[in-house]
């Protein structure tokens, strides 16, 4: 099945308002002719609406880097799905390894966030990935299965059809070490097979599975050529307009 590629930039905790507007404008300029793929930016919460405003005439999608499961209330430091939508966002990154590792978010919390996003009409981008220790101990697929099953617990077929999965090996994020195309493809095929067990095959076949972990201008083409890699979640290289433009223009 042909899936529409999705190239996503995660700006993490970078950019002031002025920097974000400038970067967004530069990326907007190089994305005008891209009709066969989706491009998405996940800026910090503080600049979501500014970036959405700068890109209002483009097709670039906006996502938050996390999202709460409640619409409002006493959740200091969180952002609600309604707030993301009101700022111009249509998607939310959930379960990024930095949230899991530094802020101790577990599969149960990730799952609540996925449900929250879906309930309020945001596309969840569910991140999964093993640590180096888990990979070297032979536990990669087991950990990923737990993250997929845990993160998607109770998600209906309809919800799954709207969800994006991002495989990001923790050891490859921000390290300059990319998974080889074979390593990435193996995991993506495994995740798709697992989704086919959990849902209908046509849903598994249509879900986009992104690869993330030191994607750059030199490796994007070979990663994107893999059968089950449907896009990229890009951190460092998304902070530079020139490199992100090259990435979204992958061949
Ligand atoms: C990320 O932030 O999701 C990521 C993959 O970062 P990097 O591209 O810098 O490894």
PDB file of C-alpha atoms and ligand atoms in Angstrom:
ATOM      1  CA  UNK A   1       0.000   0.000   0.000  1.00  0.00           C
ATOM      2  CA  UNK A   2       1.193   3.490  -0.825  1.00  0.00           C
ATOM      3  CA  UNK A   3       1.377   5.706   2.235  1.00  0.00           C
ATOM      4  CA  UNK A   4       1.818   9.460   2.061  1.00  0.00           C
ATOM      5  CA  UNK A   5       5.233  10.362   3.509  1.00  0.00           C
ATOM      6  CA  UNK A   6       5.321  12.558   6.607  1.00  0.00           C
ATOM      7  CA  UNK A   7       8.417  14.586   7.433  1.00  0.00           C
ATOM      8  CA  UNK A   8       8.278  16.045  10.909  1.00  0.00           C
ATOM      9  CA  UNK A   9      10.608  18.459  12.639  1.00  0.00           C
ATOM     10  CA  UNK A  10      10.811  18.425  16.440  1.00  0.00           C
ATOM     11  CA  UNK A  11      12.335  21.669  17.664  1.00  0.00           C
ATOM     12  CA  UNK A  12      12.509  20.406  21.259  1.00  0.00           C
ATOM     13  CA  UNK A  13      13.351  23.212  23.738  1.00  0.00           C
ATOM     14  CA  UNK A  14      14.848  25.514  21.144  1.00  0.00           C
ATOM     15  CA  UNK A  15      13.888  28.867  19.617  1.00  0.00           C
ATOM     16  CA  UNK A  16      12.747  32.156  21.013  1.00  0.00           C
ATOM     17  CA  UNK A  17       9.753  33.805  19.376  1.00  0.00           C
ATOM     18  CA  UNK A  18      11.884  35.685  16.840  1.00  0.00           C
ATOM     19  CA  UNK A  19      14.035  32.656  16.012  1.00  0.00           C
ATOM     20  CA  UNK A  20      10.972  30.438  15.600  1.00  0.00           C
ATOM     21  CA  UNK A  21       9.232  32.848  13.230  1.00  0.00           C
ATOM     22  CA  UNK A  22      12.361  33.184  11.143  1.00  0.00           C
ATOM     23  CA  UNK A  23      12.966  29.429  10.941  1.00  0.00           C
ATOM     24  CA  UNK A  24       9.314  28.733  10.130  1.00  0.00           C
ATOM     25  CA  UNK A  25       9.347  31.311   7.341  1.00  0.00           C
ATOM     26  CA  UNK A  26      12.484  29.783   5.803  1.00  0.00           C
ATOM     27  CA  UNK A  27      11.015  26.280   5.923  1.00  0.00           C
ATOM     28  CA  UNK A  28       7.748  27.573   4.513  1.00  0.00           C
ATOM     29  CA  UNK A  29       9.607  28.861   1.450  1.00  0.00           C
ATOM     30  CA  UNK A  30      11.104  25.488   0.550  1.00  0.00           C
ATOM     31  CA  UNK A  31       7.926  23.474   1.036  1.00  0.00           C
ATOM     32  CA  UNK A  32       5.656  25.189  -1.462  1.00  0.00           C
ATOM     33  CA  UNK A  33       6.048  22.643  -4.269  1.00  0.00           C
ATOM     34  CA  UNK A  34       5.638  19.500  -2.159  1.00  0.00           C
ATOM     35  CA  UNK A  35       2.252  18.013  -3.033  1.00  0.00           C
ATOM     36  CA  UNK A  36       3.032  14.361  -2.495  1.00  0.00           C
ATOM     37  CA  UNK A  37       4.071  14.483   1.170  1.00  0.00           C
ATOM     38  CA  UNK A  38       3.143  16.042   4.474  1.00  0.00           C
ATOM     39  CA  UNK A  39       5.479  18.323   6.381  1.00  0.00           C
ATOM     40  CA  UNK A  40       4.950  19.002  10.067  1.00  0.00           C
ATOM     41  CA  UNK A  41       6.678  21.183  12.636  1.00  0.00           C
ATOM     42  CA  UNK A  42       6.569  20.727  16.402  1.00  0.00           C
ATOM     43  CA  UNK A  43       7.803  23.968  17.925  1.00  0.00           C
ATOM     44  CA  UNK A  44       7.798  24.700  21.685  1.00  0.00           C
ATOM     45  CA  UNK A  45       4.379  25.528  23.195  1.00  0.00           C
ATOM     46  CA  UNK A  46       5.343  29.191  23.538  1.00  0.00           C
ATOM     47  CA  UNK A  47       5.560  29.693  19.783  1.00  0.00           C
ATOM     48  CA  UNK A  48       2.875  27.350  18.475  1.00  0.00           C
ATOM     49  CA  UNK A  49       0.523  30.127  17.470  1.00  0.00           C
ATOM     50  CA  UNK A  50       3.263  32.358  16.054  1.00  0.00           C
ATOM     51  CA  UNK A  51       4.574  29.525  13.886  1.00  0.00           C
ATOM     52  CA  UNK A  52       1.045  28.608  12.814  1.00  0.00           C
ATOM     53  CA  UNK A  53       0.480  32.241  11.896  1.00  0.00           C
ATOM     54  CA  UNK A  54       3.702  32.499   9.877  1.00  0.00           C
ATOM     55  CA  UNK A  55       2.739  29.316   7.999  1.00  0.00           C
ATOM     56  CA  UNK A  56      -0.970  30.040   7.613  1.00  0.00           C
ATOM     57  CA  UNK A  57      -0.767  30.111   3.804  1.00  0.00           C
ATOM     58  CA  UNK A  58       1.334  26.956   3.583  1.00  0.00           C
ATOM     59  CA  UNK A  59       0.358  23.291   3.895  1.00  0.00           C
ATOM     60  CA  UNK A  60       2.765  22.706   6.761  1.00  0.00           C
ATOM     61  CA  UNK A  61       1.100  21.053   9.732  1.00  0.00           C
ATOM     62  CA  UNK A  62       1.717  22.103  13.326  1.00  0.00           C
ATOM     63  CA  UNK A  63       2.078  19.784  16.308  1.00  0.00           C
ATOM     64  CA  UNK A  64       2.747  20.199  20.000  1.00  0.00           C
ATOM     65  CA  UNK A  65       5.591  18.258  21.588  1.00  0.00           C
ATOM     66  CA  UNK A  66       3.293  16.739  24.189  1.00  0.00           C
ATOM     67  CA  UNK A  67      -0.335  16.967  25.226  1.00  0.00           C
ATOM     68  CA  UNK A  68      -2.420  16.390  28.352  1.00  0.00           C
ATOM     69  CA  UNK A  69      -5.461  14.107  28.470  1.00  0.00           C
ATOM     70  CA  UNK A  70      -7.718  16.710  30.080  1.00  0.00           C
ATOM     71  CA  UNK A  71      -9.250  19.721  28.413  1.00  0.00           C
ATOM     72  CA  UNK A  72      -8.482  22.089  31.292  1.00  0.00           C
ATOM     73  CA  UNK A  73      -7.829  22.126  35.015  1.00  0.00           C
ATOM     74  CA  UNK A  74      -5.151  21.940  37.666  1.00  0.00           C
ATOM     75  CA  UNK A  75      -2.323  20.460  35.595  1.00  0.00           C
ATOM     76  CA  UNK A  76       0.487  22.968  36.020  1.00  0.00           C
ATOM     77  CA  UNK A  77       3.021  22.787  33.218  1.00  0.00           C
ATOM     78  CA  UNK A  78       0.779  20.841  30.850  1.00  0.00           C
ATOM     79  CA  UNK A  79      -0.954  21.854  27.629  1.00  0.00           C
ATOM     80  CA  UNK A  80      -4.422  20.637  26.715  1.00  0.00           C
ATOM     81  CA  UNK A  81      -5.554  19.330  23.331  1.00  0.00           C
ATOM     82  CA  UNK A  82      -7.974  22.255  23.055  1.00  0.00           C
ATOM     83  CA  UNK A  83      -5.138  24.708  23.656  1.00  0.00           C
ATOM     84  CA  UNK A  84      -3.067  23.034  20.944  1.00  0.00           C
ATOM     85  CA  UNK A  85      -5.958  23.235  18.527  1.00  0.00           C
ATOM     86  CA  UNK A  86      -6.680  26.852  19.376  1.00  0.00           C
ATOM     87  CA  UNK A  87      -3.026  27.678  18.655  1.00  0.00           C
ATOM     88  CA  UNK A  88      -3.282  26.102  15.195  1.00  0.00           C
ATOM     89  CA  UNK A  89      -2.023  22.592  15.968  1.00  0.00           C
ATOM     90  CA  UNK A  90      -3.528  19.437  14.524  1.00  0.00           C
ATOM     91  CA  UNK A  91      -1.184  16.828  16.013  1.00  0.00           C
ATOM     92  CA  UNK A  92       0.820  16.055  19.135  1.00  0.00           C
ATOM     93  CA  UNK A  93       4.048  14.162  19.697  1.00  0.00           C
ATOM     94  CA  UNK A  94       3.451  11.762  22.576  1.00  0.00           C
ATOM     95  CA  UNK A  95       5.864   9.548  24.502  1.00  0.00           C
ATOM     96  CA  UNK A  96       9.041  11.041  23.096  1.00  0.00           C
ATOM     97  CA  UNK A  97      11.997   9.276  24.673  1.00  0.00           C
ATOM     98  CA  UNK A  98      13.071  12.505  26.367  1.00  0.00           C
ATOM     99  CA  UNK A  99       9.682  12.578  28.108  1.00  0.00           C
ATOM    100  CA  UNK A 100      10.020   8.920  29.024  1.00  0.00           C
ATOM    101  CA  UNK A 101      13.653   9.084  30.169  1.00  0.00           C
ATOM    102  CA  UNK A 102      13.960  12.524  31.778  1.00  0.00           C
ATOM    103  CA  UNK A 103      10.398  13.038  32.989  1.00  0.00           C
ATOM    104  CA  UNK A 104       9.599   9.382  33.716  1.00  0.00           C
ATOM    105  CA  UNK A 105       6.479   9.156  31.603  1.00  0.00           C
ATOM    106  CA  UNK A 106       5.438   5.515  31.434  1.00  0.00           C
ATOM    107  CA  UNK A 107       3.289   3.607  28.961  1.00  0.00           C
ATOM    108  CA  UNK A 108       0.208   4.217  31.075  1.00  0.00           C
ATOM    109  CA  UNK A 109       0.620   7.991  30.972  1.00  0.00           C
ATOM    110  CA  UNK A 110       1.527   7.881  27.293  1.00  0.00           C
ATOM    111  CA  UNK A 111      -1.681   5.952  26.682  1.00  0.00           C
ATOM    112  CA  UNK A 112      -3.754   8.591  28.496  1.00  0.00           C
ATOM    113  CA  UNK A 113      -2.185  11.248  26.320  1.00  0.00           C
ATOM    114  CA  UNK A 114      -2.961   9.283  23.142  1.00  0.00           C
ATOM    115  CA  UNK A 115      -6.605   9.007  24.198  1.00  0.00           C
ATOM    116  CA  UNK A 116      -6.691  12.714  25.067  1.00  0.00           C
ATOM    117  CA  UNK A 117      -5.332  13.671  21.664  1.00  0.00           C
ATOM    118  CA  UNK A 118      -7.809  11.459  19.822  1.00  0.00           C
ATOM    119  CA  UNK A 119     -10.765  12.625  21.902  1.00  0.00           C
ATOM    120  CA  UNK A 120     -10.133  16.232  20.897  1.00  0.00           C
ATOM    121  CA  UNK A 121      -9.267  15.590  17.268  1.00  0.00           C
ATOM    122  CA  UNK A 122      -5.480  15.752  17.354  1.00  0.00           C
ATOM    123  CA  UNK A 123      -3.321  13.234  15.498  1.00  0.00           C
ATOM    124  CA  UNK A 124      -1.203  11.402  18.068  1.00  0.00           C
ATOM    125  CA  UNK A 125       2.384  10.759  17.003  1.00  0.00           C
ATOM    126  CA  UNK A 126       3.227   7.921  19.353  1.00  0.00           C
ATOM    127  CA  UNK A 127       6.986   7.565  19.893  1.00  0.00           C
ATOM    128  CA  UNK A 128       8.537   4.261  20.808  1.00  0.00           C
ATOM    129  CA  UNK A 129      12.156   3.173  21.039  1.00  0.00           C
ATOM    130  CA  UNK A 130      14.603   0.976  22.900  1.00  0.00           C
ATOM    131  CA  UNK A 131      17.682   2.051  24.859  1.00  0.00           C
ATOM    132  CA  UNK A 132      21.156   0.856  23.949  1.00  0.00           C
ATOM    133  CA  UNK A 133      21.128  -1.467  26.942  1.00  0.00           C
ATOM    134  CA  UNK A 134      17.865  -3.016  25.788  1.00  0.00           C
ATOM    135  CA  UNK A 135      19.171  -3.466  22.253  1.00  0.00           C
ATOM    136  CA  UNK A 136      22.433  -4.996  23.383  1.00  0.00           C
ATOM    137  CA  UNK A 137      20.560  -7.279  25.765  1.00  0.00           C
ATOM    138  CA  UNK A 138      18.433  -8.576  22.885  1.00  0.00           C
ATOM    139  CA  UNK A 139      15.275  -6.972  24.288  1.00  0.00           C
ATOM    140  CA  UNK A 140      14.470  -4.528  21.471  1.00  0.00           C
ATOM    141  CA  UNK A 141      11.346  -6.150  20.070  1.00  0.00           C
ATOM    142  CA  UNK A 142       9.946  -7.015  23.492  1.00  0.00           C
ATOM    143  CA  UNK A 143      10.297  -3.406  24.696  1.00  0.00           C
ATOM    144  CA  UNK A 144       8.778  -2.055  21.512  1.00  0.00           C
ATOM    145  CA  UNK A 145       5.864  -4.460  21.744  1.00  0.00           C
ATOM    146  CA  UNK A 146       5.188  -3.295  25.304  1.00  0.00           C
ATOM    147  CA  UNK A 147       5.334   0.329  24.214  1.00  0.00           C
ATOM    148  CA  UNK A 148       3.010  -0.255  21.264  1.00  0.00           C
ATOM    149  CA  UNK A 149       0.485  -2.339  23.220  1.00  0.00           C
ATOM    150  CA  UNK A 150       0.720  -0.076  26.276  1.00  0.00           C
ATOM    151  CA  UNK A 151       0.578   3.191  24.370  1.00  0.00           C
ATOM    152  CA  UNK A 152      -2.386   2.048  22.288  1.00  0.00           C
ATOM    153  CA  UNK A 153      -4.384   0.220  24.965  1.00  0.00           C
ATOM    154  CA  UNK A 154      -8.081   0.809  24.401  1.00  0.00           C
ATOM    155  CA  UNK A 155      -7.530   2.700  21.134  1.00  0.00           C
ATOM    156  CA  UNK A 156     -10.189   1.697  18.602  1.00  0.00           C
ATOM    157  CA  UNK A 157      -9.552   0.862  14.960  1.00  0.00           C
ATOM    158  CA  UNK A 158     -10.841   4.313  14.069  1.00  0.00           C
ATOM    159  CA  UNK A 159      -8.385   5.878  16.492  1.00  0.00           C
ATOM    160  CA  UNK A 160      -5.542   3.759  15.183  1.00  0.00           C
ATOM    161  CA  UNK A 161      -6.294   4.814  11.635  1.00  0.00           C
ATOM    162  CA  UNK A 162      -5.691   8.420  12.739  1.00  0.00           C
ATOM    163  CA  UNK A 163      -2.507   7.668  14.695  1.00  0.00           C
ATOM    164  CA  UNK A 164       1.104   7.906  13.544  1.00  0.00           C
ATOM    165  CA  UNK A 165       3.856   5.791  15.127  1.00  0.00           C
ATOM    166  CA  UNK A 166       7.451   7.025  15.335  1.00  0.00           C
ATOM    167  CA  UNK A 167      10.216   4.515  15.953  1.00  0.00           C
ATOM    168  CA  UNK A 168      13.082   6.359  17.594  1.00  0.00           C
ATOM    169  CA  UNK A 169      15.839   4.200  19.063  1.00  0.00           C
ATOM    170  CA  UNK A 170      16.972   6.100  22.153  1.00  0.00           C
ATOM    171  CA  UNK A 171      20.626   5.461  21.343  1.00  0.00           C
ATOM    172  CA  UNK A 172      20.217   7.208  17.995  1.00  0.00           C
ATOM    173  CA  UNK A 173      18.535  10.398  19.223  1.00  0.00           C
ATOM    174  CA  UNK A 174      20.818  13.402  19.201  1.00  0.00           C
ATOM    175  CA  UNK A 175      23.889  11.160  19.124  1.00  0.00           C
ATOM    176  CA  UNK A 176      24.762  11.259  15.443  1.00  0.00           C
ATOM    177  CA  UNK A 177      24.388   7.436  15.422  1.00  0.00           C
ATOM    178  CA  UNK A 178      21.635   6.442  13.040  1.00  0.00           C
ATOM    179  CA  UNK A 179      20.114   2.992  12.937  1.00  0.00           C
ATOM    180  CA  UNK A 180      21.156   1.340   9.697  1.00  0.00           C
ATOM    181  CA  UNK A 181      18.436   1.171   7.102  1.00  0.00           C
ATOM    182  CA  UNK A 182      18.232  -2.584   7.733  1.00  0.00           C
ATOM    183  CA  UNK A 183      17.869  -2.150  11.502  1.00  0.00           C
ATOM    184  CA  UNK A 184      15.170   0.467  11.026  1.00  0.00           C
ATOM    185  CA  UNK A 185      13.293  -1.521   8.387  1.00  0.00           C
ATOM    186  CA  UNK A 186      13.334  -4.634  10.580  1.00  0.00           C
ATOM    187  CA  UNK A 187      11.678  -2.758  13.429  1.00  0.00           C
ATOM    188  CA  UNK A 188       9.180  -0.970  11.211  1.00  0.00           C
ATOM    189  CA  UNK A 189       8.094  -4.265   9.644  1.00  0.00           C
ATOM    190  CA  UNK A 190       7.790  -5.767  13.126  1.00  0.00           C
ATOM    191  CA  UNK A 191       5.621  -2.867  14.332  1.00  0.00           C
ATOM    192  CA  UNK A 192       3.382  -3.117  11.274  1.00  0.00           C
ATOM    193  CA  UNK A 193       2.953  -6.852  11.816  1.00  0.00           C
ATOM    194  CA  UNK A 194       2.091  -6.215  15.449  1.00  0.00           C
ATOM    195  CA  UNK A 195      -0.483  -3.596  14.448  1.00  0.00           C
ATOM    196  CA  UNK A 196      -1.999  -6.129  12.052  1.00  0.00           C
ATOM    197  CA  UNK A 197      -2.417  -8.511  14.991  1.00  0.00           C
ATOM    198  CA  UNK A 198      -3.969  -5.809  17.153  1.00  0.00           C
ATOM    199  CA  UNK A 199      -6.152  -4.244  14.425  1.00  0.00           C
ATOM    200  CA  UNK A 200      -7.256  -5.084  10.904  1.00  0.00           C
ATOM    201  CA  UNK A 201      -4.570  -5.626   8.287  1.00  0.00           C
ATOM    202  CA  UNK A 202      -5.726  -2.713   6.145  1.00  0.00           C
ATOM    203  CA  UNK A 203      -5.324  -0.391   9.116  1.00  0.00           C
ATOM    204  CA  UNK A 204      -1.826  -1.703   9.812  1.00  0.00           C
ATOM    205  CA  UNK A 205      -1.033  -1.233   6.133  1.00  0.00           C
ATOM    206  CA  UNK A 206      -2.210   2.363   6.143  1.00  0.00           C
ATOM    207  CA  UNK A 207      -0.611   3.569   9.407  1.00  0.00           C
ATOM    208  CA  UNK A 208       2.420   5.753   8.883  1.00  0.00           C
ATOM    209  CA  UNK A 209       5.510   4.653  10.798  1.00  0.00           C
ATOM    210  CA  UNK A 210       8.221   7.311  10.985  1.00  0.00           C
ATOM    211  CA  UNK A 211      11.865   6.736  11.769  1.00  0.00           C
ATOM    212  CA  UNK A 212      13.670   9.150  14.084  1.00  0.00           C
ATOM    213  CA  UNK A 213      17.222   9.265  15.366  1.00  0.00           C
ATOM    214  CA  UNK A 214      19.900  11.443  13.807  1.00  0.00           C
ATOM    215  CA  UNK A 215      18.152  11.676  10.452  1.00  0.00           C
ATOM    216  CA  UNK A 216      20.165  14.071   8.302  1.00  0.00           C
ATOM    217  CA  UNK A 217      20.727  15.157   4.723  1.00  0.00           C
ATOM    218  CA  UNK A 218      23.048  12.218   4.088  1.00  0.00           C
ATOM    219  CA  UNK A 219      20.877   9.358   5.309  1.00  0.00           C
ATOM    220  CA  UNK A 220      17.312  10.495   4.625  1.00  0.00           C
ATOM    221  CA  UNK A 221      17.106   9.129   1.078  1.00  0.00           C
ATOM    222  CA  UNK A 222      18.190   5.597   1.954  1.00  0.00           C
ATOM    223  CA  UNK A 223      15.974   5.484   5.034  1.00  0.00           C
ATOM    224  CA  UNK A 224      12.973   6.710   3.054  1.00  0.00           C
ATOM    225  CA  UNK A 225      13.617   4.048   0.415  1.00  0.00           C
ATOM    226  CA  UNK A 226      12.762   1.272   2.903  1.00  0.00           C
ATOM    227  CA  UNK A 227       9.419  -0.432   2.393  1.00  0.00           C
ATOM    228  CA  UNK A 228       8.005   0.263   5.860  1.00  0.00           C
ATOM    229  CA  UNK A 229       9.561   3.652   6.577  1.00  0.00           C
ATOM    230  CA  UNK A 230       6.942   6.263   5.831  1.00  0.00           C
ATOM    231  CA  UNK A 231       8.630   9.374   7.073  1.00  0.00           C
ATOM    232  CA  UNK A 232      11.033  10.883   9.535  1.00  0.00           C
ATOM    233  CA  UNK A 233      10.899  12.599  12.894  1.00  0.00           C
ATOM    234  CA  UNK A 234      13.851  14.944  12.872  1.00  0.00           C
ATOM    235  CA  UNK A 235      15.380  16.779  15.823  1.00  0.00           C
ATOM    236  CA  UNK A 236      18.739  18.503  15.370  1.00  0.00           C
ATOM    237  CA  UNK A 237      18.600  18.758  11.583  1.00  0.00           C
ATOM    238  CA  UNK A 238      15.163  20.394  11.794  1.00  0.00           C
ATOM    239  CA  UNK A 239      16.643  23.448  13.491  1.00  0.00           C
ATOM    240  CA  UNK A 240      18.519  24.415  10.380  1.00  0.00           C
ATOM    241  CA  UNK A 241      16.331  25.531   7.493  1.00  0.00           C
ATOM    242  CA  UNK A 242      18.772  24.398   4.839  1.00  0.00           C
ATOM    243  CA  UNK A 243      19.136  20.852   6.154  1.00  0.00           C
ATOM    244  CA  UNK A 244      15.440  20.435   6.967  1.00  0.00           C
ATOM    245  CA  UNK A 245      14.556  21.675   3.495  1.00  0.00           C
ATOM    246  CA  UNK A 246      16.831  19.056   1.986  1.00  0.00           C
ATOM    247  CA  UNK A 247      15.264  16.394   4.216  1.00  0.00           C
ATOM    248  CA  UNK A 248      11.690  17.256   3.297  1.00  0.00           C
ATOM    249  CA  UNK A 249      12.747  17.245  -0.357  1.00  0.00           C
ATOM    250  CA  UNK A 250      14.091  13.660  -0.059  1.00  0.00           C
ATOM    251  CA  UNK A 251      14.109  11.709  -3.267  1.00  0.00           C
TER     252      UNK A 251
HETATM  253  C1  LIG B   1      13.970  13.694  17.959  1.00  0.00           C
HETATM  254  O1  LIG B   1      14.037  14.710  18.623  1.00  0.00           O
HETATM  255  O2  LIG B   1      12.904  13.086  17.906  1.00  0.00           O
HETATM  256  C2  LIG B   1      15.163  13.244  17.233  1.00  0.00           C
HETATM  257  C3  LIG B   1      15.080  12.172  16.516  1.00  0.00           C
HETATM  258  O3  LIG B   1      16.311  14.003  17.361  1.00  0.00           O
HETATM  259  P1  LIG B   1      17.626  13.905  16.429  1.00  0.00           P
HETATM  260  O4  LIG B   1      17.158  13.962  15.008  1.00  0.00           O
HETATM  261  O5  LIG B   1      18.432  15.112  16.836  1.00  0.00           O
HETATM  262  O6  LIG B   1      18.307  12.629  16.751  1.00  0.00           O
END
